[in-house]
């Protein structure tokens, strides 16, 4: 990085810190020292917020990027596993999938903010959590899915659970790697469903005895990040309704 670029970067960082210092704050119920900062209707810790603003300012997804934007605890792990298994099936058949020895969070990197447990119900109802107001999250992406159906896939957890095969096929089509008739005859769809099932994932040795290692790289990954819809790339939205 040149001296000029370093100066621009430093100035940008200072600008972000200045912006954050002007935002409304409230105590974090899980910490006696940390504050939550309200930004665009959501509450963030300062560390995450500064990086989020930087990402919003500088990150531009490629046309073939896929972003998983499910709210925490609404089937995110399942959606990650299915998306990974679908998009990498030509590299890894179900019997050789990295999901057999790695967590879905290892296979699909993420920037994820989870709500607190203590006092979670009251804060959730008020929308005061680092994951933001739930219904604002859902409605925002739902409206985007109506406006940009070719770029935003809206997945309901209940439908995914009730009509898994149909949803998996729809997800594959949306990701640009739909199943062929031959693959369906070979049972590839059901194989992926079985591989990514709760029963399968929770019974694996890596789940019982392994460790989550987000710093270790994985090939053929999908990005999971909390981000605003920019009109480029594809978004997969999951949730409980």
PDB file of N, CA, C and O in Angstrom, residues 83-124:
ATOM      1  N   UNK A  83     -26.688 -25.286   0.921  1.00  0.00           N
ATOM      2  CA  UNK A  83     -26.100 -24.473  -0.136  1.00  0.00           C
ATOM      3  C   UNK A  83     -24.712 -24.983  -0.506  1.00  0.00           C
ATOM      4  O   UNK A  83     -24.355 -25.061  -1.695  1.00  0.00           O
ATOM      5  N   UNK A  84     -23.935 -25.332   0.510  1.00  0.00           N
ATOM      6  CA  UNK A  84     -22.584 -25.842   0.258  1.00  0.00           C
ATOM      7  C   UNK A  84     -22.634 -27.176  -0.478  1.00  0.00           C
ATOM      8  O   UNK A  84     -21.924 -27.393  -1.469  1.00  0.00           O
ATOM      9  N   UNK A  85     -23.493 -28.089  -0.009  1.00  0.00           N
ATOM     10  CA  UNK A  85     -23.589 -29.404  -0.629  1.00  0.00           C
ATOM     11  C   UNK A  85     -24.078 -29.316  -2.070  1.00  0.00           C
ATOM     12  O   UNK A  85     -23.612 -30.049  -2.950  1.00  0.00           O
ATOM     13  N   UNK A  86     -25.025 -28.419  -2.319  1.00  0.00           N
ATOM     14  CA  UNK A  86     -25.571 -28.253  -3.670  1.00  0.00           C
ATOM     15  C   UNK A  86     -24.508 -27.713  -4.629  1.00  0.00           C
ATOM     16  O   UNK A  86     -24.303 -28.247  -5.718  1.00  0.00           O
ATOM     17  N   UNK A  87     -23.834 -26.649  -4.229  1.00  0.00           N
ATOM     18  CA  UNK A  87     -22.910 -25.978  -5.142  1.00  0.00           C
ATOM     19  C   UNK A  87     -21.596 -26.729  -5.320  1.00  0.00           C
ATOM     20  O   UNK A  87     -20.860 -26.464  -6.279  1.00  0.00           O
ATOM     21  N   UNK A  88     -21.278 -27.650  -4.429  1.00  0.00           N
ATOM     22  CA  UNK A  88     -20.004 -28.372  -4.530  1.00  0.00           C
ATOM     23  C   UNK A  88     -20.198 -29.843  -4.882  1.00  0.00           C
ATOM     24  O   UNK A  88     -19.258 -30.618  -4.782  1.00  0.00           O
ATOM     25  N   UNK A  89     -21.392 -30.223  -5.307  1.00  0.00           N
ATOM     26  CA  UNK A  89     -21.663 -31.654  -5.496  1.00  0.00           C
ATOM     27  C   UNK A  89     -20.835 -32.284  -6.616  1.00  0.00           C
ATOM     28  O   UNK A  89     -20.596 -33.492  -6.606  1.00  0.00           O
ATOM     29  N   UNK A  90     -20.385 -31.465  -7.585  1.00  0.00           N
ATOM     30  CA  UNK A  90     -19.548 -32.025  -8.646  1.00  0.00           C
ATOM     31  C   UNK A  90     -18.122 -32.250  -8.162  1.00  0.00           C
ATOM     32  O   UNK A  90     -17.358 -32.987  -8.794  1.00  0.00           O
ATOM     33  N   UNK A  91     -17.756 -31.616  -7.063  1.00  0.00           N
ATOM     34  CA  UNK A  91     -16.429 -31.796  -6.477  1.00  0.00           C
ATOM     35  C   UNK A  91     -16.444 -32.833  -5.357  1.00  0.00           C
ATOM     36  O   UNK A  91     -15.485 -33.567  -5.165  1.00  0.00           O
ATOM     37  N   UNK A  92     -17.549 -32.857  -4.603  1.00  0.00           N
ATOM     38  CA  UNK A  92     -17.657 -33.751  -3.454  1.00  0.00           C
ATOM     39  C   UNK A  92     -18.999 -34.480  -3.487  1.00  0.00           C
ATOM     40  O   UNK A  92     -20.032 -33.876  -3.193  1.00  0.00           O
ATOM     41  N   UNK A  93     -19.032 -35.752  -3.827  1.00  0.00           N
ATOM     42  CA  UNK A  93     -20.289 -36.496  -3.674  1.00  0.00           C
ATOM     43  C   UNK A  93     -20.627 -36.580  -2.199  1.00  0.00           C
ATOM     44  O   UNK A  93     -19.748 -36.406  -1.338  1.00  0.00           O
ATOM     45  N   UNK A  94     -21.912 -36.818  -1.840  1.00  0.00           N
ATOM     46  CA  UNK A  94     -22.297 -36.847  -0.429  1.00  0.00           C
ATOM     47  C   UNK A  94     -21.413 -37.719   0.457  1.00  0.00           C
ATOM     48  O   UNK A  94     -21.136 -37.372   1.601  1.00  0.00           O
ATOM     49  N   UNK A  95     -20.932 -38.832  -0.088  1.00  0.00           N
ATOM     50  CA  UNK A  95     -20.117 -39.744   0.723  1.00  0.00           C
ATOM     51  C   UNK A  95     -18.721 -39.196   1.007  1.00  0.00           C
ATOM     52  O   UNK A  95     -18.009 -39.722   1.867  1.00  0.00           O
ATOM     53  N   UNK A  96     -18.302 -38.128   0.289  1.00  0.00           N
ATOM     54  CA  UNK A  96     -16.982 -37.549   0.481  1.00  0.00           C
ATOM     55  C   UNK A  96     -17.042 -36.067   0.848  1.00  0.00           C
ATOM     56  O   UNK A  96     -16.046 -35.362   0.800  1.00  0.00           O
ATOM     57  N   UNK A  97     -18.213 -35.595   1.222  1.00  0.00           N
ATOM     58  CA  UNK A  97     -18.387 -34.174   1.497  1.00  0.00           C
ATOM     59  C   UNK A  97     -17.579 -33.708   2.704  1.00  0.00           C
ATOM     60  O   UNK A  97     -17.501 -34.422   3.715  1.00  0.00           O
ATOM     61  N   UNK A  98     -16.978 -32.514   2.631  1.00  0.00           N
ATOM     62  CA  UNK A  98     -16.307 -31.944   3.809  1.00  0.00           C
ATOM     63  C   UNK A  98     -17.252 -31.782   4.988  1.00  0.00           C
ATOM     64  O   UNK A  98     -16.807 -31.687   6.139  1.00  0.00           O
ATOM     65  N   UNK A  99     -18.569 -31.757   4.717  1.00  0.00           N
ATOM     66  CA  UNK A  99     -19.541 -31.632   5.808  1.00  0.00           C
ATOM     67  C   UNK A  99     -19.500 -32.832   6.745  1.00  0.00           C
ATOM     68  O   UNK A  99     -20.010 -32.762   7.869  1.00  0.00           O
ATOM     69  N   UNK A 100     -18.897 -33.935   6.298  1.00  0.00           N
ATOM     70  CA  UNK A 100     -18.784 -35.114   7.153  1.00  0.00           C
ATOM     71  C   UNK A 100     -17.693 -34.941   8.208  1.00  0.00           C
ATOM     72  O   UNK A 100     -17.686 -35.659   9.210  1.00  0.00           O
ATOM     73  N   UNK A 101     -16.802 -33.988   7.979  1.00  0.00           N
ATOM     74  CA  UNK A 101     -15.700 -33.793   8.923  1.00  0.00           C
ATOM     75  C   UNK A 101     -15.493 -32.335   9.331  1.00  0.00           C
ATOM     76  O   UNK A 101     -14.621 -32.042  10.136  1.00  0.00           O
ATOM     77  N   UNK A 102     -16.299 -31.430   8.775  1.00  0.00           N
ATOM     78  CA  UNK A 102     -16.175 -30.019   9.101  1.00  0.00           C
ATOM     79  C   UNK A 102     -17.539 -29.439   9.433  1.00  0.00           C
ATOM     80  O   UNK A 102     -18.561 -29.884   8.910  1.00  0.00           O
ATOM     81  N   UNK A 103     -17.570 -28.434  10.300  1.00  0.00           N
ATOM     82  CA  UNK A 103     -18.814 -27.750  10.600  1.00  0.00           C
ATOM     83  C   UNK A 103     -19.288 -26.972   9.374  1.00  0.00           C
ATOM     84  O   UNK A 103     -18.466 -26.460   8.604  1.00  0.00           O
ATOM     85  N   UNK A 104     -20.601 -26.821   9.172  1.00  0.00           N
ATOM     86  CA  UNK A 104     -21.077 -25.955   8.088  1.00  0.00           C
ATOM     87  C   UNK A 104     -20.507 -24.545   8.180  1.00  0.00           C
ATOM     88  O   UNK A 104     -20.259 -23.896   7.169  1.00  0.00           O
ATOM     89  N   UNK A 105     -20.279 -24.049   9.410  1.00  0.00           N
ATOM     90  CA  UNK A 105     -19.719 -22.712   9.582  1.00  0.00           C
ATOM     91  C   UNK A 105     -18.268 -22.664   9.126  1.00  0.00           C
ATOM     92  O   UNK A 105     -17.752 -21.586   8.799  1.00  0.00           O
ATOM     93  N   UNK A 106     -17.573 -23.809   9.134  1.00  0.00           N
ATOM     94  CA  UNK A 106     -16.223 -23.869   8.589  1.00  0.00           C
ATOM     95  C   UNK A 106     -16.260 -23.835   7.067  1.00  0.00           C
ATOM     96  O   UNK A 106     -15.414 -23.218   6.422  1.00  0.00           O
ATOM     97  N   UNK A 107     -17.238 -24.522   6.497  1.00  0.00           N
ATOM     98  CA  UNK A 107     -17.332 -24.626   5.034  1.00  0.00           C
ATOM     99  C   UNK A 107     -17.842 -23.347   4.400  1.00  0.00           C
ATOM    100  O   UNK A 107     -17.501 -23.026   3.264  1.00  0.00           O
ATOM    101  N   UNK A 108     -18.687 -22.627   5.117  1.00  0.00           N
ATOM    102  CA  UNK A 108     -19.252 -21.374   4.598  1.00  0.00           C
ATOM    103  C   UNK A 108     -18.877 -20.255   5.554  1.00  0.00           C
ATOM    104  O   UNK A 108     -19.471 -20.124   6.622  1.00  0.00           O
ATOM    105  N   UNK A 109     -17.868 -19.439   5.219  1.00  0.00           N
ATOM    106  CA  UNK A 109     -17.422 -18.382   6.127  1.00  0.00           C
ATOM    107  C   UNK A 109     -18.519 -17.361   6.341  1.00  0.00           C
ATOM    108  O   UNK A 109     -19.410 -17.199   5.515  1.00  0.00           O
ATOM    109  N   UNK A 110     -18.437 -16.645   7.447  1.00  0.00           N
ATOM    110  CA  UNK A 110     -19.529 -15.739   7.774  1.00  0.00           C
ATOM    111  C   UNK A 110     -19.068 -14.562   8.607  1.00  0.00           C
ATOM    112  O   UNK A 110     -18.028 -14.590   9.249  1.00  0.00           O
ATOM    113  N   UNK A 111     -19.893 -13.538   8.562  1.00  0.00           N
ATOM    114  CA  UNK A 111     -19.824 -12.433   9.515  1.00  0.00           C
ATOM    115  C   UNK A 111     -21.161 -12.451  10.207  1.00  0.00           C
ATOM    116  O   UNK A 111     -22.176 -12.075   9.633  1.00  0.00           O
ATOM    117  N   UNK A 112     -21.202 -12.933  11.410  1.00  0.00           N
ATOM    118  CA  UNK A 112     -22.493 -13.243  12.031  1.00  0.00           C
ATOM    119  C   UNK A 112     -22.574 -12.617  13.412  1.00  0.00           C
ATOM    120  O   UNK A 112     -21.631 -12.663  14.191  1.00  0.00           O
ATOM    121  N   UNK A 113     -23.735 -12.053  13.733  1.00  0.00           N
ATOM    122  CA  UNK A 113     -23.970 -11.442  15.034  1.00  0.00           C
ATOM    123  C   UNK A 113     -25.122 -12.167  15.714  1.00  0.00           C
ATOM    124  O   UNK A 113     -26.220 -12.220  15.186  1.00  0.00           O
ATOM    125  N   UNK A 114     -24.889 -12.723  16.869  1.00  0.00           N
ATOM    126  CA  UNK A 114     -25.925 -13.504  17.551  1.00  0.00           C
ATOM    127  C   UNK A 114     -26.518 -12.728  18.715  1.00  0.00           C
ATOM    128  O   UNK A 114     -25.814 -12.031  19.433  1.00  0.00           O
ATOM    129  N   UNK A 115     -27.827 -12.824  18.924  1.00  0.00           N
ATOM    130  CA  UNK A 115     -28.456 -12.105  20.034  1.00  0.00           C
ATOM    131  C   UNK A 115     -28.090 -12.725  21.372  1.00  0.00           C
ATOM    132  O   UNK A 115     -27.721 -13.887  21.450  1.00  0.00           O
ATOM    133  N   UNK A 116     -28.180 -11.926  22.438  1.00  0.00           N
ATOM    134  CA  UNK A 116     -27.871 -12.433  23.765  1.00  0.00           C
ATOM    135  C   UNK A 116     -28.947 -13.401  24.225  1.00  0.00           C
ATOM    136  O   UNK A 116     -30.064 -13.406  23.714  1.00  0.00           O
ATOM    137  N   UNK A 117     -28.611 -14.228  25.225  1.00  0.00           N
ATOM    138  CA  UNK A 117     -29.557 -15.189  25.783  1.00  0.00           C
ATOM    139  C   UNK A 117     -30.269 -14.569  26.976  1.00  0.00           C
ATOM    140  O   UNK A 117     -31.497 -14.538  27.039  1.00  0.00           O
ATOM    141  N   UNK A 118     -29.472 -14.030  27.923  1.00  0.00           N
ATOM    142  CA  UNK A 118     -30.063 -13.380  29.082  1.00  0.00           C
ATOM    143  C   UNK A 118     -30.844 -12.141  28.626  1.00  0.00           C
ATOM    144  O   UNK A 118     -30.380 -11.371  27.791  1.00  0.00           O
ATOM    145  N   UNK A 119     -32.005 -12.016  29.139  1.00  0.00           N
ATOM    146  CA  UNK A 119     -32.896 -10.897  28.822  1.00  0.00           C
ATOM    147  C   UNK A 119     -33.212 -10.833  27.327  1.00  0.00           C
ATOM    148  O   UNK A 119     -33.640  -9.799  26.801  1.00  0.00           O
ATOM    149  N   UNK A 120     -33.014 -11.969  26.639  1.00  0.00           N
ATOM    150  CA  UNK A 120     -33.175 -11.979  25.181  1.00  0.00           C
ATOM    151  C   UNK A 120     -34.617 -11.724  24.761  1.00  0.00           C
ATOM    152  O   UNK A 120     -34.860 -11.033  23.766  1.00  0.00           O
ATOM    153  N   UNK A 121     -35.573 -12.278  25.501  1.00  0.00           N
ATOM    154  CA  UNK A 121     -36.959 -12.155  25.079  1.00  0.00           C
ATOM    155  C   UNK A 121     -37.400 -10.703  25.043  1.00  0.00           C
ATOM    156  O   UNK A 121     -37.958 -10.224  24.038  1.00  0.00           O
ATOM    157  N   UNK A 122     -37.134  -9.985  26.134  1.00  0.00           N
ATOM    158  CA  UNK A 122     -37.546  -8.586  26.193  1.00  0.00           C
ATOM    159  C   UNK A 122     -36.835  -7.762  25.125  1.00  0.00           C
ATOM    160  O   UNK A 122     -37.458  -6.959  24.423  1.00  0.00           O
ATOM    161  N   UNK A 123     -35.525  -7.974  24.979  1.00  0.00           N
ATOM    162  CA  UNK A 123     -34.773  -7.217  23.985  1.00  0.00           C
ATOM    163  C   UNK A 123     -35.213  -7.581  22.570  1.00  0.00           C
ATOM    164  O   UNK A 123     -35.261  -6.730  21.685  1.00  0.00           O
ATOM    165  N   UNK A 124     -35.536  -8.865  22.366  1.00  0.00           N
ATOM    166  CA  UNK A 124     -35.984  -9.293  21.041  1.00  0.00           C
ATOM    167  C   UNK A 124     -37.279  -8.592  20.666  1.00  0.00           C
ATOM    168  O   UNK A 124     -37.438  -8.111  19.541  1.00  0.00           O
TER     169      UNK A 124
END
